[in-house]
Amino acid sequence: MSVQSSPRTQLGVLDRYFHISERGSTIGREVRGGLATFLAMSYIIVLNPLIIGAAADSTGHYLGGGTEPNLPAVAAATSLISGVLTILMGVIGKFPMAVSSSLGLSAFITYGIVVLPGMTWADAMGLVVIEGFILLILVLTGFRSAIFNAVPSPLKTAISVGIGLFIALIGMMNAGFIQNSGGVGLELGVGGFLFGWPLLIFLVALFALFAMWAAKVRGAILYSIIGASVLAITVESIFRVGPQTGPDGEENPFGWGLSVPTLDQDWFTLPDLSLLGEFSLLGSWQNIGIIAASLAIFTLLLANFFDLLGTMVGVSNAGGIKDEKGDIPYSRRIMVSDAIGTMGGGLGSTSVNSGFIESTVGVGDGARTGLANVVTGLLFLATIVLAPLAAVIPTEAASATLVLVGFLMMQQITRIDWTDVEIAIPAFMTVVMMPFSYSITNGIGAGFITFVVIKVLRGKARAVHPLMYVTAVLFVLYFVSGPIQEALGVS
């Protein structure tokens, strides 16, 4: 006689494995949070192909080896790899941090690596695989965790606050609320003024979200994204706003930034997965030399290393996901999953894949466990054949959530003792350098170096953990790696 488990028992297994009740969540919240995270970061399916798929390497070939861009293949690969790796992070790391192509590192590979004479896209993806393997070794040997534990708590808090400001700036810039003037720096809207339907959609979503959050409306983030998207589709269908750049290259500064919210498209497409496995593991060593390849790997390694640290802290602090010792639970598993994700990005030709700070959107909407990642990952996999779904959500509709999350992370600034200037100054450098230099890694590096320098000059060198010295030196090398490559004639 066979005994079948009841739905209640199955839910109990799910609860115990992901620690849902233990972390004060419910299955409903995890599903909703996973959906919110997907909606907040679904732009990656559109944007990643525009970064790595639209640029030729030094030999004049595009990703995949063709002489013409193949953006649908990049989009399909991005959806597949993001989905698989996000689910992997949820199941192994049990942490609500979605994984996808790192835009910063995608841009670095596009504009800093594949342009090196003789370098190909396949060679660059091989470097990504090697970097992921090195990361995995660092995790398994405990070196990555040791560095994470060596960082003073106030600096970890500063990292989270800095990320909050950074993602708020990203949200405002993605929506066109803040723009690069090209000469003076950043400015409000277009020419210092706010005008256009997309900006109005962003502002409506932003203030509606603020109001719902203040009223403690559960699901406010998800409601704002869906509501703003519906409003955007309606506006586009009536006024035909169009994109910022037309098919003939004409400029429309008041158009939609990344994707036009319209339902006029083919909803089901067969996926082009031809990019999978398009990498050359050691081709770069032969084509650009050992020194140049080593410097490229080092730069990728350091940036990826501390981007994950910052994202882990940000997601953990945003959701209060800590164990009884105040540490992030399963941090070693999270780091292993991230290293595997990096290798997976190279194997799938989608650039370095790592934890996404947009996961704080899902955390803000209730996600606390890896189950939310499973939901996000399944939605990514669905976009392989339903890619137009992501394009329906305009950046202006989703960007408001990033501003709110920035505010939530900024609230942690009270945990820093600003009267202790020896830690307050490094914390300040960490916070301001992230948005000012548009890089999480730069902010962490500035804070670490400042912390070590102040302690040494104050005669307190023994108070600094040895690994902080190591990472500070590595950051110094990272910041001057460009001039070193030029001096060696490899860039």
XYZ file of C-alpha atoms in Angstrom:
491
model
C 0.000 0.000 0.000
C 1.547 3.272 -1.127
C 1.222 6.419 0.901
C 1.102 9.710 -0.985
C 2.215 12.879 0.730
C -0.478 15.465 1.207
C -0.186 19.007 -0.151
C 0.266 20.206 3.454
C 3.238 17.807 3.888
C 4.768 18.945 0.588
C 4.457 22.558 1.649
C 6.071 21.623 4.948
C 9.075 20.177 3.111
C 9.307 23.347 1.035
C 9.078 25.464 4.174
C 11.792 23.514 5.977
C 14.193 23.427 3.048
C 14.023 27.160 2.278
C 13.469 28.206 5.942
C 10.419 30.232 4.925
C 8.694 30.429 8.304
C 12.019 30.706 10.100
C 12.772 33.903 8.184
C 9.321 35.325 8.845
C 7.968 34.854 5.331
C 5.246 32.898 3.550
C 5.082 31.086 0.233
C 2.816 33.836 -1.101
C 5.313 36.535 -0.186
C 8.136 34.572 -1.791
C 6.194 34.204 -5.042
C 5.281 37.875 -5.055
C 8.832 38.914 -4.208
C 10.262 36.697 -6.934
C 7.900 38.250 -9.465
C 8.808 41.764 -8.322
C 12.522 41.020 -8.695
C 11.966 39.692 -12.200
C 9.979 42.744 -13.236
C 12.643 45.038 -11.794
C 15.536 43.368 -13.636
C 13.824 42.047 -16.785
C 15.408 44.958 -18.639
C 18.626 42.910 -18.693
C 17.129 40.742 -21.452
C 16.916 43.845 -23.640
C 19.964 45.763 -22.420
C 22.612 43.033 -22.272
C 22.312 42.282 -26.010
C 22.686 45.998 -26.744
C 25.968 46.066 -24.779
C 27.744 42.836 -25.705
C 25.809 41.924 -28.843
C 25.997 45.179 -30.777
C 29.766 45.723 -30.612
C 32.402 44.023 -32.783
C 35.652 42.672 -31.393
C 39.118 43.659 -32.609
C 38.760 41.324 -35.610
C 35.500 42.899 -36.746
C 33.301 39.996 -35.660
C 30.339 40.039 -33.314
C 29.405 37.706 -30.480
C 29.054 34.280 -32.038
C 31.665 34.944 -34.717
C 29.400 36.498 -37.334
C 29.942 39.705 -39.277
C 26.506 41.023 -38.250
C 24.995 41.390 -34.757
C 22.712 38.568 -33.604
C 20.784 40.248 -30.797
C 17.993 37.627 -30.576
C 20.596 34.956 -29.825
C 22.152 37.109 -27.080
C 18.695 37.755 -25.592
C 17.800 34.050 -25.619
C 21.125 33.086 -24.036
C 20.730 35.817 -21.413
C 17.275 34.506 -20.486
C 18.445 30.890 -20.305
C 21.647 31.473 -18.331
C 19.963 33.973 -15.979
C 17.120 31.547 -15.310
C 19.308 28.535 -14.626
C 21.796 30.414 -12.445
C 19.094 32.241 -10.485
C 17.387 28.943 -9.656
C 20.776 27.477 -8.735
C 21.421 30.359 -6.334
C 18.003 29.840 -4.762
C 18.331 26.085 -4.337
C 21.979 25.983 -3.226
C 22.450 29.367 -1.552
C 18.851 29.603 -0.253
C 19.188 33.378 -0.678
C 16.789 35.754 -2.518
C 19.475 37.165 -4.841
C 18.798 36.757 -8.549
C 21.742 36.206 -10.891
C 22.245 37.665 -14.347
C 24.771 39.385 -16.601
C 26.653 42.146 -14.789
C 26.145 45.315 -16.822
C 29.297 46.927 -15.464
C 31.477 43.943 -16.331
C 29.676 43.472 -19.657
C 30.605 47.039 -20.514
C 34.201 46.480 -19.343
C 34.522 43.388 -21.529
C 32.988 45.207 -24.504
C 34.978 48.417 -24.286
C 38.089 47.279 -22.419
C 38.876 43.694 -23.415
C 37.561 42.662 -26.834
C 39.027 45.842 -28.340
C 42.572 44.679 -27.515
C 44.418 43.872 -30.770
C 43.871 40.226 -31.681
C 41.170 39.669 -29.051
C 37.937 37.919 -30.038
C 34.621 37.526 -28.262
C 35.292 33.804 -27.832
C 38.629 34.631 -26.170
C 36.934 37.118 -23.813
C 34.330 34.560 -22.756
C 37.167 32.128 -22.096
C 38.681 34.657 -19.701
C 35.322 34.817 -17.900
C 35.317 31.033 -17.448
C 38.866 31.130 -16.046
C 37.948 33.977 -13.680
C 34.950 32.013 -12.398
C 37.126 28.965 -11.771
C 39.587 31.076 -9.753
C 36.682 32.515 -7.754
C 35.477 28.999 -6.989
C 38.922 28.037 -5.683
C 39.004 31.136 -3.467
C 35.622 30.189 -2.015
C 36.463 26.522 -1.445
C 39.719 27.448 0.287
C 37.845 29.846 2.564
C 39.796 32.890 1.361
C 36.738 34.731 0.039
C 34.783 34.227 3.273
C 37.803 35.258 5.332
C 38.006 38.574 3.513
C 34.279 39.123 3.968
C 34.553 38.509 7.730
C 37.634 40.762 7.995
C 35.674 43.841 6.892
C 34.591 46.039 9.875
C 30.822 46.175 10.403
C 30.545 49.957 9.812
C 32.182 49.526 6.403
C 29.717 46.748 5.548
C 26.896 49.120 6.478
C 28.483 51.881 4.387
C 28.619 49.490 1.444
C 24.883 48.897 1.767
C 24.122 52.635 2.064
C 26.341 53.436 -0.910
C 24.599 50.804 -2.990
C 21.285 52.385 -2.008
C 22.367 55.763 -3.375
C 23.855 54.065 -6.432
C 20.722 52.146 -7.395
C 18.547 55.212 -6.720
C 20.731 57.095 -9.209
C 20.451 54.190 -11.668
C 16.676 54.283 -11.358
C 16.522 58.035 -11.968
C 18.885 57.835 -14.933
C 17.105 54.832 -16.466
C 13.884 56.828 -16.330
C 15.492 59.948 -17.813
C 14.713 61.894 -14.642
C 18.455 62.536 -14.300
C 20.560 62.640 -17.454
C 24.142 63.116 -18.523
C 24.331 66.589 -20.041
C 27.506 65.726 -21.911
C 29.320 68.839 -20.739
C 28.339 70.009 -17.279
C 27.717 66.563 -15.811
C 24.315 65.403 -14.591
C 21.173 67.473 -15.044
C 17.448 67.226 -14.369
C 15.435 65.823 -17.268
C 16.203 67.295 -20.689
C 18.036 70.589 -20.518
C 17.131 70.974 -16.847
C 13.378 70.586 -17.399
C 10.867 67.759 -16.997
C 8.743 67.057 -20.034
C 7.310 64.075 -21.917
C 4.995 61.134 -21.329
C 7.696 58.640 -20.225
C 8.855 60.999 -17.476
C 5.253 61.504 -16.393
C 4.808 57.711 -16.154
C 7.915 57.524 -13.964
C 6.725 60.314 -11.669
C 3.234 58.823 -11.349
C 4.760 55.423 -10.506
C 7.199 57.016 -8.052
C 4.684 59.041 -6.053
C 2.086 56.264 -6.139
C 4.723 53.903 -4.789
C 5.755 56.360 -2.067
C 2.136 56.775 -1.012
C 1.409 53.037 -0.979
C 4.590 52.340 0.961
C 3.751 55.000 3.540
C 0.296 53.419 3.874
C 1.978 49.990 4.361
C 0.236 48.465 1.338
C 1.589 44.931 0.968
C 2.657 44.319 -2.612
C 3.134 48.038 -3.300
C 6.241 47.508 -5.440
C 4.594 44.930 -7.667
C 1.421 47.007 -7.981
C 3.391 50.081 -9.017
C 5.276 48.209 -11.765
C 2.142 46.581 -13.182
C 0.039 49.739 -12.869
C 2.663 51.954 -14.483
C 3.145 49.434 -17.306
C -0.586 49.360 -18.048
C -0.670 53.168 -18.015
C 2.395 53.303 -20.299
C 0.822 50.883 -22.798
C -2.331 52.996 -22.825
C -0.387 56.235 -23.360
C 1.652 54.729 -26.189
C -1.425 53.341 -27.932
C -3.069 56.791 -27.893
C -0.192 59.228 -28.421
C 2.377 57.060 -30.255
C 5.306 58.488 -28.321
C 7.886 56.162 -29.865
C 11.505 55.480 -28.895
C 14.196 58.076 -28.218
C 15.979 56.994 -31.402
C 13.874 56.277 -34.468
C 14.533 53.641 -37.157
C 16.243 56.231 -39.351
C 18.374 57.602 -36.530
C 16.182 60.612 -35.787
C 16.376 61.830 -32.177
C 13.314 62.063 -29.922
C 14.543 63.196 -26.471
C 11.047 62.798 -25.006
C 10.567 59.204 -26.210
C 10.755 55.920 -24.325
C 14.266 55.130 -23.122
C 14.869 51.408 -23.677
C 11.705 49.648 -24.776
C 8.454 50.954 -26.215
C 5.433 49.615 -24.259
C 3.276 48.129 -26.991
C 1.386 44.895 -27.508
C 1.973 44.936 -31.284
C 4.541 42.143 -31.521
C 4.995 38.424 -32.057
C 4.559 36.834 -28.670
C 5.989 33.384 -29.323
C 9.393 32.888 -30.943
C 11.691 29.912 -31.299
C 14.838 30.511 -29.237
C 18.229 30.882 -30.917
C 20.706 29.208 -28.555
C 23.636 29.150 -30.965
C 25.865 31.147 -28.569
C 26.053 28.410 -25.945
C 29.578 27.024 -25.772
C 31.049 29.742 -28.002
C 34.179 30.372 -25.962
C 37.919 29.792 -26.305
C 39.473 28.915 -22.974
C 43.093 29.757 -23.787
C 42.790 31.711 -27.022
C 43.478 35.025 -25.286
C 46.849 33.828 -23.982
C 48.004 33.308 -27.541
C 46.315 36.316 -29.158
C 47.091 39.105 -26.672
C 49.825 37.578 -24.520
C 50.062 36.240 -20.989
C 50.552 39.636 -19.307
C 47.538 41.287 -20.933
C 45.341 38.230 -20.329
C 46.450 38.053 -16.678
C 45.679 41.742 -16.094
C 42.260 41.324 -17.705
C 41.469 38.334 -15.467
C 42.725 40.188 -12.394
C 40.497 43.188 -13.129
C 37.456 40.975 -13.718
C 38.253 38.978 -10.586
C 38.572 41.949 -8.284
C 35.481 43.709 -9.615
C 33.361 40.557 -9.437
C 34.759 39.623 -6.023
C 33.612 42.787 -4.301
C 30.481 43.389 -6.363
C 29.128 40.176 -4.857
C 30.212 41.234 -1.372
C 28.346 44.520 -1.745
C 25.261 42.894 -3.227
C 25.143 40.208 -0.524
C 25.343 42.837 2.204
C 22.753 45.010 0.493
C 20.217 42.210 0.049
C 20.858 40.841 3.552
C 20.481 44.220 5.244
C 17.416 45.148 3.198
C 15.620 41.994 4.392
C 17.231 41.534 7.787
C 18.457 38.118 6.641
C 20.940 37.276 9.393
C 21.581 34.285 11.632
C 21.889 34.400 15.425
C 25.498 35.611 15.107
C 24.540 38.440 12.783
C 26.115 36.732 9.755
C 24.515 36.003 6.382
C 23.293 32.378 6.464
C 24.781 29.987 3.905
C 27.263 32.659 2.780
C 29.710 29.987 1.564
C 27.010 28.387 -0.573
C 26.068 31.797 -1.943
C 29.676 32.421 -2.959
C 29.977 28.981 -4.571
C 26.801 29.626 -6.546
C 28.131 33.010 -7.620
C 31.426 31.499 -8.814
C 29.527 28.851 -10.771
C 27.417 31.684 -12.164
C 30.498 33.470 -13.435
C 31.688 30.333 -15.219
C 28.178 29.796 -16.559
C 28.150 33.279 -18.033
C 31.332 32.541 -19.950
C 30.103 29.124 -21.087
C 26.862 30.693 -22.306
C 28.511 33.781 -23.886
C 26.502 36.203 -21.764
C 29.418 37.854 -19.915
C 30.071 37.641 -16.161
C 26.942 36.618 -14.274
C 26.636 37.646 -10.643
C 24.147 38.694 -7.996
C 21.842 41.559 -8.990
C 21.218 44.423 -6.602
C 17.700 44.731 -8.087
C 16.967 41.688 -5.918
C 16.390 44.205 -3.135
C 13.157 45.077 -4.948
C 11.854 41.571 -4.308
C 13.197 41.670 -0.754
C 11.367 44.943 -0.261
C 8.193 43.168 -1.339
C 8.602 40.302 1.119
C 11.135 37.845 -0.349
C 13.413 36.301 2.272
C 14.423 32.897 0.895
C 15.699 31.069 -2.168
C 12.143 30.169 -3.150
C 11.763 33.698 -4.533
C 14.787 32.948 -6.736
C 13.093 29.851 -8.108
C 10.134 32.008 -9.138
C 12.396 34.651 -10.712
C 14.420 31.983 -12.498
C 11.353 30.275 -13.952
C 10.145 33.618 -15.281
C 13.535 34.172 -16.921
C 13.284 30.751 -18.549
C 9.802 31.612 -19.784
C 11.172 34.644 -21.617
C 13.299 32.367 -23.802
C 10.186 31.715 -25.893
C 8.228 34.721 -24.656
C 10.941 37.360 -25.011
C 8.554 40.198 -25.979
C 7.066 40.059 -22.457
C 10.130 41.777 -21.031
C 10.000 44.468 -23.707
C 6.434 45.389 -22.733
C 7.611 46.770 -19.375
C 9.194 50.180 -20.004
C 12.210 51.188 -17.967
C 10.295 54.226 -16.760
C 7.705 51.972 -15.076
C 10.221 49.795 -13.222
C 12.734 52.507 -12.295
C 10.579 53.981 -9.530
C 11.088 50.802 -7.506
C 14.854 51.306 -7.547
C 14.450 54.783 -6.069
C 12.337 53.432 -3.218
C 14.793 50.620 -2.534
C 17.559 53.220 -2.465
C 15.660 55.040 0.265
C 15.180 51.838 2.267
C 18.886 51.027 2.127
C 19.817 54.616 2.969
C 17.990 54.264 6.289
C 20.771 51.993 7.537
C 23.149 54.961 7.697
C 22.194 55.444 11.355
C 24.127 52.259 12.221
C 27.426 54.086 11.546
C 28.996 56.020 14.416
C 29.731 59.310 12.661
C 31.493 60.674 15.748
C 34.286 58.109 15.300
C 36.049 59.787 12.379
C 38.545 56.947 11.918
C 35.714 54.762 10.643
C 33.329 57.547 9.574
C 35.693 58.934 6.912
C 36.238 55.532 5.209
C 32.487 54.962 5.435
C 31.873 58.354 3.825
C 34.294 57.557 0.978
C 32.549 54.228 0.433
C 29.113 55.824 0.304
C 29.896 58.739 -2.006
C 32.235 56.988 -4.425
C 29.645 54.450 -5.538
C 27.226 56.927 -7.134
C 29.925 59.483 -7.985
C 32.064 56.981 -9.909
C 29.080 54.849 -10.987
C 30.666 51.695 -9.584
C 30.084 49.556 -6.488
C 33.632 48.217 -6.724
C 35.191 51.703 -6.793
C 33.289 52.663 -3.651
C 34.392 49.571 -1.756
C 37.989 50.080 -2.859
C 38.030 53.743 -1.828
C 36.661 52.861 1.611
C 39.097 50.000 2.194
C 42.152 52.009 1.156
C 41.092 55.024 3.239
C 40.482 52.822 6.287
C 43.934 51.219 6.092
C 45.770 54.500 5.418
C 44.115 56.294 8.356
C 44.830 53.443 10.772
C 48.481 53.220 9.711
C 49.075 56.983 9.893
C 47.391 57.052 13.299
C 49.809 54.419 14.597
C 47.129 51.723 14.834
C 48.432 49.355 12.166
C 47.944 46.307 14.428
C 44.224 47.056 14.711
C 43.809 46.324 11.002
C 43.093 42.740 9.959
C 45.915 41.412 7.725
C 43.451 40.629 4.940
C 42.406 44.286 4.873
C 46.003 45.132 3.958
C 45.929 42.531 1.197
C 42.664 43.789 -0.270
C 43.762 47.429 -0.001
C 46.908 46.670 -1.985
C 44.872 44.748 -4.555
C 42.523 47.695 -4.922
C 45.477 50.040 -5.480
C 46.650 47.721 -8.265
C 43.115 47.601 -9.622
C 42.837 51.385 -9.776
C 46.118 51.717 -11.699
C 45.713 48.626 -13.899
C 44.815 50.780 -16.917
C 48.038 52.837 -16.890
C 50.025 49.635 -16.227
C 48.554 48.039 -19.342
C 49.354 51.156 -21.365
C 52.918 51.220 -20.047
C 53.335 47.599 -21.060
C 51.873 48.363 -24.461
C 48.938 45.957 -24.141
C 46.050 48.365 -24.615
